[in-house]
Amino acid sequence: MDIVFGVASTDEHFEQILQLQKRNLFSSISEDEQARQGFVFAEHTIPLLKMMAAHLPQVTAASNGRVIGYNLAMPVSMKNEMPRLMPMFAAFERSQYKGRPLTAYNFMVGGQICVDKDFRGQGLLRRLYHETRNRLPPAYQLCVTEVSARNNVSLRAHQKMGFEVVSTYQDGKELWYVVAWNFESEQK
């Protein structure tokens, strides 16, 4: 199967992202499946995805015209657009990377990454992250995101990708790992 990488730009792209997201939401799948396959937390809307796309590329992987993976990207300047993410941004402000405050770096926020379960195990997470990095303005140094401590599948995949745990925080419901990927650690 051919997999084509692109950038979400139409309502159909955004709707397919939301459909894939819904199929992988922690609230839509059993705890057993969460442990085996991983899951996503945040729920987006088409207007929010369009707002994110106005700032940074929302990279997709498609097979036969259907979105089978996506990597959402968000600039730090959007931190007030999703109140649920305020604890994450507060954790970013308290975190250090390589002995410097995380905020001393020019970083983009990994807004969520997801691969359809029928396409997992093919390196798509890595390819989606690299495709995103290659489409970003060159001033960005890091990708920073959070991973639920109970989502071991995602944490392992991010660490295999090159992300490093830089801190943890508790939001009252979940323990989260703040993870960072240094764009300069690999050649574009």
Backbone as CSV, one residue per row, in Angstrom:
resi,resn,N_x,N_y,N_z,CA_x,CA_y,CA_z,C_x,C_y,C_z
1,MET,0.825,-1.191,0.000,0.000,0.000,0.000,0.867,1.252,0.000
2,ASP,0.518,2.173,-0.857,1.228,3.443,-0.877,0.706,4.338,0.231
3,ILE,1.623,4.954,0.947,1.260,5.914,1.985,1.798,7.259,1.538
4,VAL,0.914,8.238,1.503,1.248,9.571,1.030,1.193,10.538,2.211
5,PHE,2.242,11.316,2.378,2.290,12.308,3.446,1.913,13.666,2.878
6,GLY,1.161,14.401,3.643,0.731,15.725,3.216,0.375,16.571,4.420
7,VAL,-0.263,17.688,4.138,-0.672,18.614,5.187,-2.183,18.781,5.108
8,ALA,-2.862,18.634,6.230,-4.312,18.808,6.273,-4.664,20.237,5.883
9,SER,-5.581,20.345,4.927,-5.957,21.679,4.461,-7.434,21.796,4.109
10,THR,-8.151,20.688,4.089,-9.562,20.725,3.720,-10.423,20.214,4.874
11,ASP,-11.709,20.541,4.836,-12.626,20.021,5.851,-12.607,18.501,5.878
12,GLU,-12.485,17.875,4.700,-12.441,16.421,4.656,-11.227,15.878,5.408
13,HIS,-10.062,16.511,5.235,-8.870,16.093,5.994,-9.135,16.204,7.493
14,PHE,-9.656,17.366,7.913,-9.883,17.591,9.341,-10.925,16.625,9.895
15,GLU,-11.973,16.337,9.115,-12.989,15.377,9.557,-12.381,13.982,9.709
16,GLN,-11.508,13.592,8.786,-10.879,12.274,8.884,-9.938,12.206,10.082
17,ILE,-9.235,13.298,10.387,-8.399,13.348,11.590,-9.277,13.121,12.821
18,LEU,-10.404,13.824,12.888,-11.290,13.696,14.052,-11.894,12.294,14.152
19,GLN,-12.178,11.665,13.025,-12.697,10.291,13.048,-11.656,9.325,13.609
20,LEU,-10.404,9.469,13.152,-9.321,8.619,13.662,-9.093,8.900,15.145
21,GLN,-9.131,10.167,15.515,-8.976,10.540,16.918,-10.061,9.880,17.766
22,LYS,-11.299,9.975,17.323,-12.421,9.420,18.094,-12.276,7.913,18.294
23,ARG,-11.791,7.205,17.275,-11.609,5.752,17.390,-10.512,5.388,18.389
24,ASN,-9.641,6.335,18.727,-8.507,6.049,19.612,-8.552,6.811,20.927
25,LEU,-9.665,7.508,21.192,-9.804,8.237,22.455,-9.843,7.257,23.625
26,PHE,-9.209,7.636,24.721,-9.190,6.778,25.909,-10.608,6.438,26.354
27,SER,-11.550,7.353,26.150,-12.928,7.115,26.579,-13.707,6.224,25.615
28,SER,-13.127,5.912,24.462,-13.801,5.086,23.454,-13.306,3.649,23.415
29,ILE,-12.215,3.365,24.130,-11.640,2.013,24.067,-11.446,1.458,25.477
30,SER,-11.431,0.151,25.571,-11.304,-0.515,26.875,-9.915,-0.276,27.474
31,GLU,-9.815,-0.478,28.778,-8.520,-0.350,29.452,-7.519,-1.356,28.908
32,ASP,-7.995,-2.556,28.563,-7.117,-3.573,28.002,-6.546,-3.094,26.658
33,GLU,-7.404,-2.547,25.806,-6.932,-2.046,24.515,-6.013,-0.841,24.704
34,GLN,-6.327,0.012,25.681,-5.441,1.144,25.976,-4.042,0.642,26.304
35,ALA,-3.966,-0.403,27.125,-2.664,-0.942,27.540,-1.923,-1.579,26.362
36,ARG,-2.644,-2.203,25.443,-2.016,-2.889,24.312,-1.704,-1.949,23.152
37,GLN,-2.581,-0.981,22.892,-2.481,-0.160,21.686,-2.132,1.305,21.939
38,GLY,-2.272,1.763,23.186,-2.110,3.188,23.457,-3.418,3.910,23.186
39,PHE,-3.415,5.215,23.388,-4.642,5.992,23.255,-4.293,7.469,23.165
40,VAL,-5.290,8.264,22.822,-5.138,9.725,22.818,-6.118,10.309,23.818
41,PHE,-5.811,11.504,24.306,-6.648,12.162,25.304,-7.433,13.334,24.751
42,ALA,-6.742,14.273,24.136,-7.375,15.533,23.738,-8.372,15.317,22.605
43,GLU,-9.486,16.022,22.698,-10.484,16.034,21.637,-10.444,17.401,20.975
44,HIS,-10.259,17.406,19.680,-10.185,18.648,18.926,-11.496,18.881,18.187
45,THR,-11.619,20.046,17.593,-12.758,20.390,16.741,-12.200,20.882,15.415
46,ILE,-13.032,20.922,14.393,-12.560,21.431,13.103,-12.092,22.885,13.226
47,PRO,-12.837,23.770,13.909,-12.318,25.145,14.031,-10.948,25.204,14.732
48,LEU,-10.737,24.383,15.761,-9.444,24.378,16.446,-8.348,23.847,15.523
49,LEU,-8.626,22.766,14.789,-7.633,22.233,13.853,-7.283,23.266,12.790
50,LYS,-8.268,23.997,12.307,-8.004,25.035,11.309,-7.144,26.147,11.901
51,MET,-7.407,26.501,13.152,-6.597,27.523,13.812,-5.152,27.048,13.954
52,MET,-4.974,25.788,14.351,-3.630,25.228,14.468,-2.946,25.206,13.100
53,ALA,-3.710,24.835,12.064,-3.157,24.750,10.706,-2.768,26.113,10.158
54,ALA,-3.372,27.165,10.674,-3.005,28.517,10.231,-1.621,28.901,10.740
55,HIS,-1.142,28.200,11.779,0.166,28.497,12.371,1.254,27.522,11.939
56,LEU,0.937,26.219,12.011,1.931,25.179,11.734,1.285,24.054,10.929
57,PRO,2.090,23.272,10.208,1.523,22.185,9.400,0.955,21.060,10.273
58,GLN,-0.221,20.593,9.890,-0.858,19.447,10.533,-0.651,18.286,9.559
59,VAL,0.383,17.497,9.809,0.834,16.489,8.854,-0.054,15.247,8.933
60,THR,-0.374,14.723,7.742,-1.170,13.508,7.662,-0.437,12.448,6.852
61,ALA,-0.793,11.205,7.137,-0.399,10.064,6.310,-1.702,9.493,5.784
62,ALA,-1.773,9.263,4.476,-3.009,8.757,3.873,-2.720,7.526,3.023
63,SER,-3.676,6.626,3.017,-3.625,5.442,2.174,-4.960,5.356,1.444
64,ASN,-4.897,5.261,0.131,-6.113,5.226,-0.687,-7.042,6.395,-0.387
65,GLY,-6.444,7.568,-0.168,-7.230,8.773,0.059,-7.807,8.914,1.451
66,ARG,-7.487,8.006,2.360,-8.019,8.034,3.722,-6.888,8.328,4.703
67,VAL,-7.122,9.272,5.622,-6.133,9.602,6.646,-5.985,8.406,7.572
68,ILE,-4.752,7.891,7.649,-4.478,6.728,8.506,-3.470,7.090,9.606
69,GLY,-3.064,8.352,9.639,-2.171,8.842,10.682,-2.096,10.350,10.603
70,TYR,-1.839,10.959,11.743,-1.672,12.414,11.759,-0.737,12.816,12.886
71,ASN,-0.140,13.989,12.710,0.693,14.600,13.736,0.284,16.066,13.808
72,LEU,-0.372,16.430,14.893,-0.823,17.804,15.078,0.289,18.621,15.719
73,ALA,0.428,19.843,15.264,1.481,20.737,15.755,0.853,22.051,16.192
74,MET,1.400,22.609,17.261,0.835,23.826,17.821,1.956,24.745,18.282
75,PRO,1.856,26.034,17.994,2.853,26.952,18.541,2.526,27.253,20.008
76,VAL,3.524,27.601,20.773,3.331,27.955,22.178,2.340,29.117,22.307
77,SER,2.292,29.972,21.304,1.397,31.136,21.359,-0.084,30.756,21.445
78,MET,-0.417,29.497,21.174,-1.815,29.052,21.258,-2.175,28.498,22.629
79,LYS,-1.326,28.674,23.614,-1.544,28.019,24.905,-2.867,28.387,25.568
80,ASN,-3.425,29.531,25.275,-4.687,29.925,25.893,-5.914,29.429,25.134
81,GLU,-5.723,28.779,23.994,-6.845,28.316,23.174,-7.468,27.016,23.690
82,MET,-6.722,26.261,24.474,-7.229,24.993,25.010,-7.032,24.991,26.523
83,PRO,-8.040,25.458,27.270,-7.894,25.551,28.731,-7.454,24.244,29.391
84,ARG,-7.850,23.089,28.841,-7.460,21.810,29.426,-5.949,21.612,29.412
85,LEU,-5.255,22.323,28.503,-3.807,22.163,28.392,-3.010,23.149,29.254
86,MET,-3.687,23.996,30.002,-2.963,24.963,30.844,-1.995,24.278,31.811
87,PRO,-2.372,23.154,32.466,-1.392,22.488,33.337,-0.147,22.029,32.571
88,MET,-0.327,21.588,31.321,0.813,21.167,30.512,1.742,22.351,30.256
89,PHE,1.173,23.474,29.855,2.012,24.641,29.580,2.688,25.152,30.847
90,ALA,2.005,25.059,31.989,2.636,25.445,33.260,3.809,24.514,33.560
91,ALA,3.649,23.208,33.265,4.749,22.251,33.460,5.911,22.582,32.538
92,PHE,5.615,22.987,31.300,6.680,23.373,30.372,7.491,24.521,30.973
93,GLU,6.798,25.481,31.579,7.481,26.647,32.138,8.372,26.286,33.324
94,ARG,8.081,25.176,33.995,8.898,24.727,35.139,9.986,23.744,34.727
95,SER,9.959,23.273,33.494,10.862,22.205,33.055,12.198,22.742,32.562
96,GLN,13.197,21.862,32.647,14.547,22.151,32.151,14.896,21.129,31.084
97,TYR,15.692,21.575,30.119,16.216,20.666,29.096,17.683,21.004,28.920
98,LYS,18.543,20.008,29.091,19.995,20.177,28.954,20.510,21.318,29.825
99,GLY,19.960,21.424,31.047,20.445,22.412,32.004,19.922,23.831,31.805
100,ARG,19.028,24.015,30.860,18.445,25.341,30.607,16.931,25.254,30.734
101,PRO,16.281,26.355,31.077,14.818,26.321,31.096,14.287,25.937,29.710
102,LEU,13.287,25.109,29.691,12.685,24.694,28.429,12.240,25.922,27.626
103,THR,11.771,26.932,28.326,11.288,28.151,27.661,12.410,28.951,27.008
104,ALA,13.668,28.590,27.256,14.789,29.271,26.597,14.952,28.789,25.155
105,TYR,14.248,27.695,24.816,14.320,27.128,23.473,13.122,27.582,22.643
106,ASN,13.303,27.604,21.351,12.197,27.852,20.431,11.599,26.485,20.108
107,PHE,10.469,26.167,20.720,9.893,24.844,20.517,8.451,24.916,20.029
108,MET,8.074,23.864,19.314,6.674,23.682,18.943,6.106,22.602,19.844
109,VAL,4.809,22.623,20.002,4.129,21.664,20.870,3.542,20.558,20.005
110,GLY,3.885,19.335,20.353,3.243,18.202,19.698,1.807,18.140,20.181
111,GLY,0.870,18.465,19.287,-0.535,18.588,19.660,-1.260,17.265,19.770
112,GLN,-0.742,16.246,19.180,-1.232,14.864,19.285,-0.743,14.121,18.048
113,ILE,-0.410,12.875,18.251,-0.026,12.019,17.121,-0.811,10.721,17.249
114,CYS,-1.254,10.198,16.109,-2.053,8.975,16.132,-1.878,8.242,14.807
115,VAL,-1.777,6.921,14.890,-1.694,6.066,13.709,-2.802,5.015,13.835
116,ASP,-3.549,4.827,12.760,-4.603,3.825,12.721,-4.012,2.471,13.099
117,LYS,-4.730,1.704,13.921,-4.139,0.456,14.421,-3.813,-0.546,13.318
118,ASP,-4.478,-0.461,12.179,-4.155,-1.361,11.063,-2.834,-1.008,10.383
119,PHE,-2.261,0.154,10.720,-1.026,0.601,10.078,0.127,0.753,11.071
120,ARG,-0.061,0.299,12.293,1.000,0.409,13.299,2.098,-0.598,13.014
121,GLY,3.288,-0.309,13.547,4.417,-1.211,13.372,5.155,-1.011,12.059
122,GLN,4.831,0.068,11.340,5.475,0.348,10.055,6.350,1.600,10.112
123,GLY,6.599,2.115,11.318,7.443,3.294,11.450,6.740,4.606,11.118
124,LEU,5.418,4.608,11.124,4.699,5.834,10.740,4.833,6.952,11.769
125,LEU,4.931,6.622,13.043,5.119,7.676,14.041,6.391,8.452,13.728
126,ARG,7.469,7.745,13.508,8.752,8.382,13.170,8.619,9.196,11.889
127,ARG,8.000,8.622,10.879,7.865,9.329,9.595,6.993,10.578,9.745
128,LEU,5.923,10.495,10.534,5.063,11.668,10.753,5.829,12.778,11.470
129,TYR,6.591,12.419,12.504,7.377,13.435,13.222,8.431,14.056,12.306
130,HIS,9.118,13.239,11.524,10.142,13.778,10.619,9.521,14.654,9.543
131,GLU,8.391,14.244,9.029,7.702,15.049,8.016,7.301,16.400,8.608
132,THR,6.836,16.385,9.848,6.481,17.643,10.515,7.712,18.521,10.665
133,ARG,8.775,17.949,11.199,10.005,18.726,11.400,10.487,19.328,10.082
134,ASN,10.437,18.565,9.019,10.925,19.053,7.728,10.059,20.162,7.140
135,ARG,8.827,20.287,7.613,7.926,21.317,7.109,7.857,22.546,8.018
136,LEU,8.552,22.505,9.137,8.552,23.629,10.078,9.553,24.698,9.655
137,PRO,9.307,25.946,10.079,10.342,26.966,9.894,11.619,26.515,10.608
138,PRO,12.788,26.843,10.057,14.052,26.327,10.610,14.396,26.836,12.011
139,ALA,13.734,27.858,12.499,14.069,28.403,13.818,13.685,27.470,14.967
140,TYR,12.785,26.519,14.727,12.366,25.618,15.801,13.493,24.666,16.164
141,GLN,13.727,24.521,17.483,14.793,23.663,17.987,14.291,22.332,18.548
142,LEU,13.088,22.353,19.108,12.555,21.187,19.805,11.082,20.971,19.480
143,CYS,10.648,19.733,19.655,9.236,19.398,19.749,9.034,18.949,21.190
144,VAL,8.056,19.530,21.863,7.775,19.188,23.252,6.312,18.771,23.345
145,THR,6.062,17.718,24.099,4.690,17.265,24.302,4.593,16.564,25.643
146,GLU,3.407,16.030,25.922,3.198,15.278,27.155,2.653,13.904,26.809
147,VAL,2.964,12.928,27.660,2.465,11.572,27.499,1.982,11.100,28.862
148,SER,0.778,10.567,28.914,0.247,10.030,30.163,1.147,8.904,30.664
149,ALA,1.412,8.888,31.966,2.267,7.851,32.543,1.668,6.456,32.357
150,ARG,0.353,6.368,32.209,-0.261,5.051,32.004,-0.314,4.646,30.535
151,ASN,0.196,5.500,29.648,0.225,5.169,28.224,1.642,4.719,27.848
152,ASN,1.997,3.528,28.335,3.344,3.001,28.111,3.662,2.803,26.631
153,VAL,2.664,2.460,25.843,2.877,2.258,24.404,3.384,3.566,23.784
154,SER,2.718,4.658,24.099,3.109,5.954,23.540,4.465,6.398,24.085
155,LEU,4.684,6.223,25.377,5.963,6.647,25.952,7.120,5.893,25.290
156,ARG,6.991,4.584,25.150,8.055,3.800,24.500,8.268,4.244,23.056
157,ALA,7.180,4.498,22.340,7.298,4.931,20.939,7.993,6.286,20.855
158,HIS,7.665,7.197,21.768,8.308,8.518,21.759,9.795,8.403,22.119
159,GLN,10.109,7.573,23.097,11.518,7.407,23.471,12.304,6.757,22.333
160,LYS,11.718,5.787,21.667,12.375,5.165,20.509,12.612,6.202,19.413
161,MET,11.700,7.157,19.305,11.798,8.226,18.313,12.935,9.197,18.643
162,GLY,13.326,9.255,19.920,14.387,10.167,20.333,13.958,11.185,21.369
163,PHE,12.701,11.123,21.787,12.229,12.033,22.831,12.858,11.650,24.169
164,GLU,13.138,12.660,24.967,13.685,12.460,26.315,12.678,12.985,27.331
165,VAL,12.501,12.263,28.432,11.653,12.747,29.518,12.407,13.876,30.213
166,VAL,11.782,15.052,30.292,12.440,16.195,30.934,11.814,16.541,32.281
167,SER,10.570,16.110,32.517,9.934,16.323,33.814,8.634,15.535,33.872
168,THR,8.025,15.547,35.039,6.707,14.958,35.230,5.842,15.968,35.974
169,TYR,4.543,15.793,35.862,3.624,16.600,36.671,2.310,15.855,36.829
170,GLN,1.570,16.220,37.839,0.265,15.633,38.142,-0.783,16.719,37.924
171,ASP,-1.817,16.414,37.157,-2.858,17.418,36.907,-4.114,17.184,37.750
172,GLY,-4.037,16.280,38.724,-5.185,15.964,39.560,-5.898,14.698,39.106
173,LYS,-5.683,14.293,37.850,-6.288,13.075,37.318,-5.237,12.095,36.823
174,GLU,-4.200,12.623,36.204,-3.177,11.798,35.557,-1.791,12.273,35.960
175,LEU,-0.841,11.354,35.941,0.571,11.687,36.011,1.048,11.782,34.564
176,TRP,1.756,12.867,34.240,2.202,13.119,32.869,3.717,13.211,32.805
177,TYR,4.274,12.704,31.697,5.679,12.917,31.364,5.741,14.049,30.354
178,VAL,6.597,15.026,30.612,6.913,16.050,29.620,8.120,15.515,28.859
179,VAL,7.990,15.415,27.534,9.052,14.853,26.716,9.458,15.843,25.628
180,ALA,10.748,15.825,25.285,11.277,16.749,24.277,12.128,15.993,23.272
181,TRP,11.997,16.393,22.012,12.787,15.843,20.921,13.599,16.995,20.333
182,ASN,14.913,16.839,20.367,15.826,17.860,19.857,15.975,17.694,18.347
183,PHE,15.490,18.694,17.607,15.565,18.628,16.143,17.006,18.601,15.646
184,GLU,17.900,19.163,16.434,19.294,19.243,16.000,20.062,17.954,16.274
185,SER,19.428,16.996,16.973,20.126,15.754,17.296,20.190,14.810,16.097
186,GLU,19.398,15.072,15.074,19.413,14.253,13.854,19.440,15.175,12.662
187,GLN,19.981,14.682,11.589,19.979,15.455,10.351,18.565,15.517,9.785
188,LYS,18.228,16.667,9.236,16.937,16.791,8.563,17.053,16.029,7.297
